[in-house]
Tab-separated table of C-alpha atoms and ligand atoms in Angstrom:
chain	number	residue	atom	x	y	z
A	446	UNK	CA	-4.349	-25.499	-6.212
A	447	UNK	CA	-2.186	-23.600	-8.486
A	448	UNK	CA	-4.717	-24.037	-11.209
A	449	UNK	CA	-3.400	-21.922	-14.237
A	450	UNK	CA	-0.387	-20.163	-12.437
A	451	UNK	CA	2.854	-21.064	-11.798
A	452	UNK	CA	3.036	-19.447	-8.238
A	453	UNK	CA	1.614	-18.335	-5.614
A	454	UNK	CA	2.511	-14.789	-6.124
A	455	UNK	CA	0.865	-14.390	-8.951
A	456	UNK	CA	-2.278	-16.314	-8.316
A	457	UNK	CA	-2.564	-13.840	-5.185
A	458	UNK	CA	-1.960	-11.090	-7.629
A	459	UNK	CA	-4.975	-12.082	-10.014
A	460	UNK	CA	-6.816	-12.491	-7.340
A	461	UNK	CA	-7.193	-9.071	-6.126
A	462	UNK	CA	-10.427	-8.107	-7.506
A	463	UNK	CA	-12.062	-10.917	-5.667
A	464	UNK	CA	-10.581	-10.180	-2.679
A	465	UNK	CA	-11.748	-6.173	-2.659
A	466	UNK	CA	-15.503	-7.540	-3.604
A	467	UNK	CA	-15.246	-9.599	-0.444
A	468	UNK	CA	-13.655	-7.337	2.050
A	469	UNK	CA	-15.911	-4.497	0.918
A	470	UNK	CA	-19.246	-7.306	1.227
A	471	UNK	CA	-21.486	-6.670	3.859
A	472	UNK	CA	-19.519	-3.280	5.287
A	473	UNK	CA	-20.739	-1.011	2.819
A	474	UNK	CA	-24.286	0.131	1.769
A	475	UNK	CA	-24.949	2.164	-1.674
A	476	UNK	CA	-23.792	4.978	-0.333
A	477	UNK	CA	-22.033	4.886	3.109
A	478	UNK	CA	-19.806	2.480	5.369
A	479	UNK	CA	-21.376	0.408	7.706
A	480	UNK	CA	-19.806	1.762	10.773
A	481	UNK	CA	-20.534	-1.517	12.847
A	482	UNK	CA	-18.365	-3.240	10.616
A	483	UNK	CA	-15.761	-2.193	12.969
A	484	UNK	CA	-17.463	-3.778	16.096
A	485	UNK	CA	-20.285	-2.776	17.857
A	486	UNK	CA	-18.283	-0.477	20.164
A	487	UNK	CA	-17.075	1.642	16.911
A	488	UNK	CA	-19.393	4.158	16.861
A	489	UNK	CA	-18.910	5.520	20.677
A	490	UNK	CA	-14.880	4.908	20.235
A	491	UNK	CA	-15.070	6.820	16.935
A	492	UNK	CA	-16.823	9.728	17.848
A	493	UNK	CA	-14.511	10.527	20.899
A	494	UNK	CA	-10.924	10.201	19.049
A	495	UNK	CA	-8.933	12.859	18.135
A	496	UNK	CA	-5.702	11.008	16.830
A	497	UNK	CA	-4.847	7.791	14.885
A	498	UNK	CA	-1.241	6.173	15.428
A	499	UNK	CA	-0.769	3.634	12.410
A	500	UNK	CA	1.593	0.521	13.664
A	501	UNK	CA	2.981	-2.032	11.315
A	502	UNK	CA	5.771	-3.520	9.810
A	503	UNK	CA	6.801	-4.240	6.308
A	504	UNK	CA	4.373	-3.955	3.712
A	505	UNK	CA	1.414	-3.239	5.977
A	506	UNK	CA	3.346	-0.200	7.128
A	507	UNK	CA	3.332	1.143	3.532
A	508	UNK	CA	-0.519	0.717	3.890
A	509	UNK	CA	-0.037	2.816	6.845
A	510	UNK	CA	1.691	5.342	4.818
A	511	UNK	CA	-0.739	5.721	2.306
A	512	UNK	CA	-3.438	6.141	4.829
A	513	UNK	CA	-2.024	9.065	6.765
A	514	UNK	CA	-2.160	11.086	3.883
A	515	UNK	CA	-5.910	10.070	3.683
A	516	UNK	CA	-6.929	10.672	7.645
A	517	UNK	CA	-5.232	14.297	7.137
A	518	UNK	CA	-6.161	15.437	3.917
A	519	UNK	CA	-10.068	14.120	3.896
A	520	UNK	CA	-10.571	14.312	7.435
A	521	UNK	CA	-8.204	16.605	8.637
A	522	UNK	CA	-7.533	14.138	11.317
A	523	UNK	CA	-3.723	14.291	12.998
A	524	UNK	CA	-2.306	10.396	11.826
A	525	UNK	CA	1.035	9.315	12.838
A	526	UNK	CA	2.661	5.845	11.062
A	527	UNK	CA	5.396	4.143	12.588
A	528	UNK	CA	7.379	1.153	12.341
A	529	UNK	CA	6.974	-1.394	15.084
A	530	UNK	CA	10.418	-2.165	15.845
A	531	UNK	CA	10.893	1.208	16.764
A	532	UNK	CA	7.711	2.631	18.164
A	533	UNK	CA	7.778	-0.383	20.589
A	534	UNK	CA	11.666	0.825	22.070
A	535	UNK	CA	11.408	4.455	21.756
A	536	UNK	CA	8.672	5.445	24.305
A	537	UNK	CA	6.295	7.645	22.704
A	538	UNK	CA	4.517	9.823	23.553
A	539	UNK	CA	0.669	8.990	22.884
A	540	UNK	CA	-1.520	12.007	23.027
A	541	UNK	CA	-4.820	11.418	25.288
A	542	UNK	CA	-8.056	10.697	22.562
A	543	UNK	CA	-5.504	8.342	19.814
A	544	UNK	CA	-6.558	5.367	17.870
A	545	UNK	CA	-3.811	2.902	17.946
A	546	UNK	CA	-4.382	0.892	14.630
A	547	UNK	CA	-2.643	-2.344	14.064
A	548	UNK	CA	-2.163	-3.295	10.636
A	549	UNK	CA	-1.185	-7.112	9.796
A	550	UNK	CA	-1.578	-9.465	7.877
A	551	UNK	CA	-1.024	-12.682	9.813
A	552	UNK	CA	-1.643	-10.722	13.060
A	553	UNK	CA	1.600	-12.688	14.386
A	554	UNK	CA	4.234	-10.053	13.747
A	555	UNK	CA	6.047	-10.031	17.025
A	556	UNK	CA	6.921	-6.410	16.982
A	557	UNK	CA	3.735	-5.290	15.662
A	558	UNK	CA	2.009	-7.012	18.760
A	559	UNK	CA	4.612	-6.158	21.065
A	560	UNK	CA	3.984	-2.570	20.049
A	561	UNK	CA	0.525	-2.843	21.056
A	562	UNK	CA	0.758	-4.426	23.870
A	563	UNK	CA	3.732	-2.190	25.436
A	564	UNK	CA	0.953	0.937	24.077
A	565	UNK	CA	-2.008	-0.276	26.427
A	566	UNK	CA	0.737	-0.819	29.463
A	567	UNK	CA	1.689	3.008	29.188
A	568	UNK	CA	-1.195	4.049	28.494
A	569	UNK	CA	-4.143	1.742	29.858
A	570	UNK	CA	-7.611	2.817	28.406
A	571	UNK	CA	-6.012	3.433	24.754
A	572	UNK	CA	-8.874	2.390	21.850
A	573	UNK	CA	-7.452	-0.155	20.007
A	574	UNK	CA	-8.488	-1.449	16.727
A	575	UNK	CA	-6.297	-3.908	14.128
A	576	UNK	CA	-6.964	-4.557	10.338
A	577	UNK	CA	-5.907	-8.215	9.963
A	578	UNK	CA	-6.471	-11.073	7.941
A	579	UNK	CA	-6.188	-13.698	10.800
A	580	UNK	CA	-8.947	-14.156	12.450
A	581	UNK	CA	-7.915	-16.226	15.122
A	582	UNK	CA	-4.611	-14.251	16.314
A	583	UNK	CA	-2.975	-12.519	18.791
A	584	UNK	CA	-3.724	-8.886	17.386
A	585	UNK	CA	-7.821	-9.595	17.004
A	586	UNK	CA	-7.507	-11.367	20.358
A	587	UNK	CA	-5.735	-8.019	21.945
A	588	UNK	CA	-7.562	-5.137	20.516
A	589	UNK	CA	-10.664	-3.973	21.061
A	590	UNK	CA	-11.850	-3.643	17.663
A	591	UNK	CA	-11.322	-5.274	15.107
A	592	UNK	CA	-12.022	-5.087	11.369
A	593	UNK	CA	-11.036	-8.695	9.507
A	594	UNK	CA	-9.598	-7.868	5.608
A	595	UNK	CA	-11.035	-11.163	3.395
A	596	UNK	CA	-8.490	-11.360	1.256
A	597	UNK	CA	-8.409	-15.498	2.116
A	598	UNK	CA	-5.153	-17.636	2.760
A	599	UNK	CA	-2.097	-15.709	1.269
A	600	UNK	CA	0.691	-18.155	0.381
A	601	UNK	CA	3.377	-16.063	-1.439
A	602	UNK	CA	5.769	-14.973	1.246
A	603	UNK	CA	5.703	-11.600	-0.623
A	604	UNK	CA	2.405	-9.768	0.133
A	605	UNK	CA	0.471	-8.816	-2.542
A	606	UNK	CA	-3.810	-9.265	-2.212
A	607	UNK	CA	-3.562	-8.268	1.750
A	608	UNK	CA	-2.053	-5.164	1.237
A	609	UNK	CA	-4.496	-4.529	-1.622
A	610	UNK	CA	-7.406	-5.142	0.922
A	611	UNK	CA	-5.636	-3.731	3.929
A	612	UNK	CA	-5.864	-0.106	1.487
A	613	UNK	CA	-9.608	-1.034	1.244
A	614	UNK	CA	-9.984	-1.278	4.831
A	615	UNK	CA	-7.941	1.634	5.779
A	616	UNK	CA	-10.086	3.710	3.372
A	617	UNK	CA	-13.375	2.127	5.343
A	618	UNK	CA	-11.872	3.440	8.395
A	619	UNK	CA	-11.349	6.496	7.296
A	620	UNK	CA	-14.714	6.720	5.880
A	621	UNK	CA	-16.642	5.098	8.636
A	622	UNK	CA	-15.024	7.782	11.234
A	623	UNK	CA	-15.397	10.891	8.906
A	624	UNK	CA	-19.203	9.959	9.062
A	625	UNK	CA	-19.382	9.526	12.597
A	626	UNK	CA	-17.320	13.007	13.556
A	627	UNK	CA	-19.510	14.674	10.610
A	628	UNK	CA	-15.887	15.472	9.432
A	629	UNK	CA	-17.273	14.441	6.061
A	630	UNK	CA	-20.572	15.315	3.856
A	631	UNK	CA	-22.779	12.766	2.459
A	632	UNK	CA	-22.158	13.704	-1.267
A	633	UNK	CA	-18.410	13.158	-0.242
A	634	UNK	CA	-18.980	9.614	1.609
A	635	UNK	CA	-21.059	8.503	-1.134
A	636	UNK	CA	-18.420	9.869	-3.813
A	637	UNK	CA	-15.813	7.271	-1.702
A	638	UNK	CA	-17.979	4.482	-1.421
A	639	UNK	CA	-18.803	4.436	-5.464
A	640	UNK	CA	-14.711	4.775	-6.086
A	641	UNK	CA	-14.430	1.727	-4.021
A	642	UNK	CA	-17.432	0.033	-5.720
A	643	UNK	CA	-15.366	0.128	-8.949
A	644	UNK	CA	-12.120	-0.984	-7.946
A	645	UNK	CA	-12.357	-4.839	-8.934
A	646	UNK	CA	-12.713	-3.424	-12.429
A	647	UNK	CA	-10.043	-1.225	-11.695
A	648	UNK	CA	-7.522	-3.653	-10.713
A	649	UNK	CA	-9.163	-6.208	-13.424
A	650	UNK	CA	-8.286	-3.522	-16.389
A	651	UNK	CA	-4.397	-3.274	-14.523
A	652	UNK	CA	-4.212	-6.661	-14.840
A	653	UNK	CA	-4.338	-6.535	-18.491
A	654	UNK	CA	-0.834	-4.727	-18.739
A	655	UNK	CA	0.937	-8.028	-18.090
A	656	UNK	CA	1.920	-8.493	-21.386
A	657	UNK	CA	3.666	-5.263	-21.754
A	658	UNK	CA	5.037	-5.504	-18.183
A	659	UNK	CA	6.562	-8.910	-18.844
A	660	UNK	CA	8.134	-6.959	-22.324
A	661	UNK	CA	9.725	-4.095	-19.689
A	662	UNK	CA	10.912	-6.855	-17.186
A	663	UNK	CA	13.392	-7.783	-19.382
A	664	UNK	CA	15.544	-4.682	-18.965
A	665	UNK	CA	15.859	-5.456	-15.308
A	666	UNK	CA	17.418	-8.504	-15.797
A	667	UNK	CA	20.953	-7.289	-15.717
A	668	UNK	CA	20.522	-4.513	-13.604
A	669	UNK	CA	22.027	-4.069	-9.914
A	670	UNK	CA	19.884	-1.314	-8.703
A	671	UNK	CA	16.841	0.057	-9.541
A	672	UNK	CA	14.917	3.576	-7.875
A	673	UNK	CA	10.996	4.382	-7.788
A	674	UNK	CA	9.365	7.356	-7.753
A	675	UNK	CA	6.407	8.800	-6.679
A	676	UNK	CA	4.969	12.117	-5.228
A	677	UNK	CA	1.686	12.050	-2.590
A	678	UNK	CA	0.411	8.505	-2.048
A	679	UNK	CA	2.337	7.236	-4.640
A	680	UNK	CA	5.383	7.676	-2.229
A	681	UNK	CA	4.432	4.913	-0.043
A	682	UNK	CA	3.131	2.814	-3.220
A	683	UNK	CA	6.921	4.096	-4.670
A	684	UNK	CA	8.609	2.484	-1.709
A	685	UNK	CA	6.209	-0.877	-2.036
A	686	UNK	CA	7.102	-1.509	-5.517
A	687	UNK	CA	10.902	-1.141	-4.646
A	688	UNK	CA	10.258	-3.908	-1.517
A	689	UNK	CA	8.592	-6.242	-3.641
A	690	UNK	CA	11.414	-6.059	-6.658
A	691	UNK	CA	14.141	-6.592	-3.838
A	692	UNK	CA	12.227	-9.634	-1.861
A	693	UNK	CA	11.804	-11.508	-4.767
A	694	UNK	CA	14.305	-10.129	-7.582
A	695	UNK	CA	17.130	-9.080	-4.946
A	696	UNK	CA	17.732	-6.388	-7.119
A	697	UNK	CA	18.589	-3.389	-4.511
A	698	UNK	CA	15.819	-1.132	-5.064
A	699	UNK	CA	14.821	2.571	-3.425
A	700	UNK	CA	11.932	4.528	-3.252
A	701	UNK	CA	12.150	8.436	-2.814
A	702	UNK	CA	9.622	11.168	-3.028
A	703	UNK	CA	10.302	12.748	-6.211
A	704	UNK	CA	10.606	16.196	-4.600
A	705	UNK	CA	13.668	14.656	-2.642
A	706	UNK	CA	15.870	13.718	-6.069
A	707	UNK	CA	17.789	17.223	-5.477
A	708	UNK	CA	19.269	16.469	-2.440
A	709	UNK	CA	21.059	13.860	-2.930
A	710	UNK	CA	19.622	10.079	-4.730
A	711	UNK	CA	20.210	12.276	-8.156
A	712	UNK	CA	23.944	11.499	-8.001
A	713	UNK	CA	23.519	7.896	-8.413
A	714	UNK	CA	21.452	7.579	-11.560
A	715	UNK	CA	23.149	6.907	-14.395
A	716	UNK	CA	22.321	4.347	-17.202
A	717	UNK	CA	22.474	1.338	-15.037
A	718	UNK	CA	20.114	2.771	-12.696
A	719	UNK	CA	16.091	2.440	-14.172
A	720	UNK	CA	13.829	4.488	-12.645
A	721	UNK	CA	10.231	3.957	-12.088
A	722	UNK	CA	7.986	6.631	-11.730
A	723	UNK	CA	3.606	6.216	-10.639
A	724	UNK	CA	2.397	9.409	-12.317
A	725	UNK	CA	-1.034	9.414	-11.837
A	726	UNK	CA	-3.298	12.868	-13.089
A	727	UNK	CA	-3.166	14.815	-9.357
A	728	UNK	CA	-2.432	18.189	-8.270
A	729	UNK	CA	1.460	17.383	-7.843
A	730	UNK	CA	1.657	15.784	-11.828
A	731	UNK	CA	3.615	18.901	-12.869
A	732	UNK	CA	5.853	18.932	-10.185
A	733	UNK	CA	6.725	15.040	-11.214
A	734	UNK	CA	7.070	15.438	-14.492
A	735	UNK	CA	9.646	18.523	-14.040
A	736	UNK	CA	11.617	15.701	-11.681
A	737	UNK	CA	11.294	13.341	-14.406
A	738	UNK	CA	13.318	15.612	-16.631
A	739	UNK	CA	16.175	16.195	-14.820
A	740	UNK	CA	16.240	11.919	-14.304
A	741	UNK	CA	15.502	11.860	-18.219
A	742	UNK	CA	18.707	13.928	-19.087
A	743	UNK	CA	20.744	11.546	-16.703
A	744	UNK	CA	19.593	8.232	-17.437
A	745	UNK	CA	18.692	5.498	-18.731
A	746	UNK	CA	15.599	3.466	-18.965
A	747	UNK	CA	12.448	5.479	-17.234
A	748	UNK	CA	9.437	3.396	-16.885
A	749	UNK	CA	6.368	5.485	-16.092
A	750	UNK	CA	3.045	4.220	-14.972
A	751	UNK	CA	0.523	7.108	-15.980
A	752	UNK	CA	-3.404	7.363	-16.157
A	753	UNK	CA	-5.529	8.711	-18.975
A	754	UNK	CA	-5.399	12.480	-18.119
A	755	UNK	CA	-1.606	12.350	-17.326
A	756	UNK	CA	-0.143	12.696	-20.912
A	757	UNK	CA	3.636	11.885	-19.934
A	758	UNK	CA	5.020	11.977	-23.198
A	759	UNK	CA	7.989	9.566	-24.127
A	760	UNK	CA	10.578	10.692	-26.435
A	761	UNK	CA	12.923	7.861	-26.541
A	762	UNK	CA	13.532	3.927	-26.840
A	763	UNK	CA	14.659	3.921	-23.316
A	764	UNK	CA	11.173	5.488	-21.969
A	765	UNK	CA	8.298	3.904	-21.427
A	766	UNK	CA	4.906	4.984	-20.377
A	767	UNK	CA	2.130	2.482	-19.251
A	768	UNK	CA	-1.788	3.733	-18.993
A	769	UNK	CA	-2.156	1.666	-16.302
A	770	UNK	CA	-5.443	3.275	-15.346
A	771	UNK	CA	-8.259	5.382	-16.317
A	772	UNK	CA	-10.526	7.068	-14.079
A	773	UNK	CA	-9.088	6.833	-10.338
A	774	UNK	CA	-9.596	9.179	-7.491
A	775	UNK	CA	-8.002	10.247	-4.544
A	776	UNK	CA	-8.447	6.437	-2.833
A	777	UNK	CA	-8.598	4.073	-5.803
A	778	UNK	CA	-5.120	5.757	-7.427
A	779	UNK	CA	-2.499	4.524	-4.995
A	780	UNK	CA	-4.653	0.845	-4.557
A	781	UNK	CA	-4.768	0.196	-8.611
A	782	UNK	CA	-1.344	1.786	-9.561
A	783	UNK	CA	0.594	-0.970	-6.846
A	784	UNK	CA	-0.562	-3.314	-9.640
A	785	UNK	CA	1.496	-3.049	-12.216
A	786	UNK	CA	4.476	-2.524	-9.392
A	787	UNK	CA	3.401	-5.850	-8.213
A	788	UNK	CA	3.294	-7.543	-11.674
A	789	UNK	CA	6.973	-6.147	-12.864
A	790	UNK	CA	8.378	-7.554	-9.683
A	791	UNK	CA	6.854	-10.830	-10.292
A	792	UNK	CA	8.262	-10.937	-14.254
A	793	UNK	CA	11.691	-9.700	-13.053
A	794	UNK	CA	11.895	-12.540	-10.504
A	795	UNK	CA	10.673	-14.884	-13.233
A	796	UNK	CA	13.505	-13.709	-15.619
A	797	UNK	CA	16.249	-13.979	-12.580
A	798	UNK	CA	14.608	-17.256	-11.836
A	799	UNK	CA	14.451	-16.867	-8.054
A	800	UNK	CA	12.509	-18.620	-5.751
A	801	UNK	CA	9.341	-16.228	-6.038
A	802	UNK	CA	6.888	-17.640	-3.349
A	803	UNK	CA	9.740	-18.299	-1.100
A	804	UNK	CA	12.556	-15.463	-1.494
A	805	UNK	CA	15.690	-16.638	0.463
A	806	UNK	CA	16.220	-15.392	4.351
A	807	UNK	CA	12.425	-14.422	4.807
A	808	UNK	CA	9.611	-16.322	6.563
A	809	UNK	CA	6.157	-15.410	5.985
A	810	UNK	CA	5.154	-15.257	9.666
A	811	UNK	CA	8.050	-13.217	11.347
A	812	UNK	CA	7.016	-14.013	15.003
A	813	UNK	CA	10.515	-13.215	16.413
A	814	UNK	CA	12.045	-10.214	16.600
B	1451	F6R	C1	6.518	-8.022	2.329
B	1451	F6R	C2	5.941	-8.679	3.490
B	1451	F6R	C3	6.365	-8.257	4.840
B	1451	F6R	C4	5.169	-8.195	5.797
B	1451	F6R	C5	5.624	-7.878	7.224
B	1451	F6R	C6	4.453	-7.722	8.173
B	1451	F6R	O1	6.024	-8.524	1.142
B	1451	F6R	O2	5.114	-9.537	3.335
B	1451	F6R	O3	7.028	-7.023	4.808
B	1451	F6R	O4	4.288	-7.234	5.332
B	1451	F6R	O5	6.477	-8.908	7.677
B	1451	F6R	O6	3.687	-8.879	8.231
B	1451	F6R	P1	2.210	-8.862	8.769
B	1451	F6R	O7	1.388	-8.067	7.838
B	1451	F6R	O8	1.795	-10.309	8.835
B	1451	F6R	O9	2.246	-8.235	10.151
């Protein structure tokens, strides 16, 4: 089953551009989202909501994450993202006209469910959709919409290809309600839908950085501690790359927004500490690189994951830069630079020689709290 790879993980990994062609088949046409993808009640529970309250845990919170920023900035849409251990203790306040969107990828997760389920108590009559990969489980069975990623069986106990498609789906979602509420032209849907069209080539031509990935795992090996960066949507991609190194590599990794260095994470770095930045050509590229300075006068190895336009220039032995991309927009940059995050986890594990399908302490199903 393994065919050519030696684990799960990284079978899952290559199989990422399969797995957006699938999830994207049949819910999109040339040019717009197939609202009805999201059940045949979408299109009346769409055009009447005025907020979306992300639940998740893990890394389908980070998918979360990087949605908000999405809902708010394309749509202008209010989007709140919360963890379901707390949401589901803390009693919330849900606003009257909110989306409560489940995010899972076994659609077991007993706090992600429990979240839901102590949502429609409080507030009965709450739209409910989940993005899930199960499609026999509890969270399809208790929402009323339901939108099914196809990223197939995922065996790795770190997730990898469901997140990858749970970013496709959340940028469907997005899509599909920005058409309904006419919060969104049709030069702009169709500008989405062609970004998502060429993601499997995206993540193909990411792929292809292995080698020199594998080359920059090495300096990991000995290291106790390792931070990532990232400004924007690379924040929540930032604080999925550090999950996935400490899962699998138990290295203790942390992800900060760049903008927070100042106050405070810039007292630990020092030349033990590397420090991964996703610098991606954006609006807020300037304002990174000026944090990547004042990391660069402090440290030790910087690896930096760039795109074409993003010219970070290395100066040193102890920086690298990766063109990990060319050509990504607002939606496809935080989906295709996770990647290479995903791949230098996977080599650092190799090199510690940890159990990378099946990290110690974690089950792939967490169905207890
Ligand atoms: C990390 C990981 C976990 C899960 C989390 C939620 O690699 O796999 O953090 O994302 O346990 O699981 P699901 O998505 O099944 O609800």
């Amino acid at each position: 089953e393994l065919g050519e790879h030696r684990h799960y993980m990284h079978k899952e990994i290559f199989e990422q551009p399969q797995a957006v062609i699938d999830t994207l088949q049949g819910r999109i046409t040339d040019s717009s989202v197939l609202v009805s993808a999201f059940g045949h009640r979408a299109e009346s529970i769409f055009a009447e909501i005025e907020n979306i309250q992300i639940i998740a845990c893990g890394t389908s919170y980070h998918a979360g994450m990087v949605a908000r920023y999405w809902f708010e900035d394309i749509l202008g849409l209010p989007c709140s993202v919360e963890v379901a251990s707390e949401f589901r203790y803390r009693h919330p306040v849900i606003r009257n006209k909110t989306l409560l969107v489940t995010i899972s990828q076994s659609g077991e997760t007993a706090d992600t469910l429990a979240a839901l389920r102590e949502a429609k108590q409080q507030f009965p009559g709450i739209a409910s959709l989940t993005i899930c990969n199960a499609p026999e489980s509890s969270l399809t069975r208790e929402s009323n919409l339901v939108f099914l990623t196809h990223a197939g069986p995922e065996i790795g106990v770190a997730s990898t290809k469901a997140f990858t498609t749970q970013l496709v789906a959340l940028a469907l979602l997005m899509t599909a309600i920005g058409q309904v509420q006419k919060r969104l032209t049709e030069q702009r849907e169709k500008t989405i839908v062609h970004g998502l069209q060429k993601l499997p080539t995206l993540i193909q031509n990411a792929l292809k950085h292995e080698e020199t990935i594998k080359q920059i795992a090495l300096s990991f090996a000995d290291k106790t501690s390792a931070l990532f960066l990232g400004r924007g949507t690379m924040f929540p991609i930032a604080m999925e790359g550090a999950l996935k190194l400490k899962e699998i590599s138990y290295i203790h990794a942390e992800a900060y927004p760049a903008g927070e260095l100042k106050h405070g994470p810039l007292a630990l770095i020092d030349e033990q500490i590397p420090v991964v930045a996703i610098a991606p050509k954006d609006e807020l590229l300037e304002k990174l690189k000026s944090n990547l300075q004042e990391v660069k006068a402090r440290g030790g190895q910087m690896i930096v994951f760039e795109d074409e336009g993003s010219c970070v220039s290395s100066d040193n032995d102890n920086f690298h830069v990766v063109k990990a991309t060319t050509n990504v927009g607002r939606i496809t940059a935080p989906i295709t630079f996770n990647i290479p995050l995903q791949l230098l986890s996977y080599h650092v594990a190799l090199i510690k020689g940890t159990d990378v399908d099946q990290p110690r302490n974690l089950a792939k199903s967490v169905t207890v709290e």
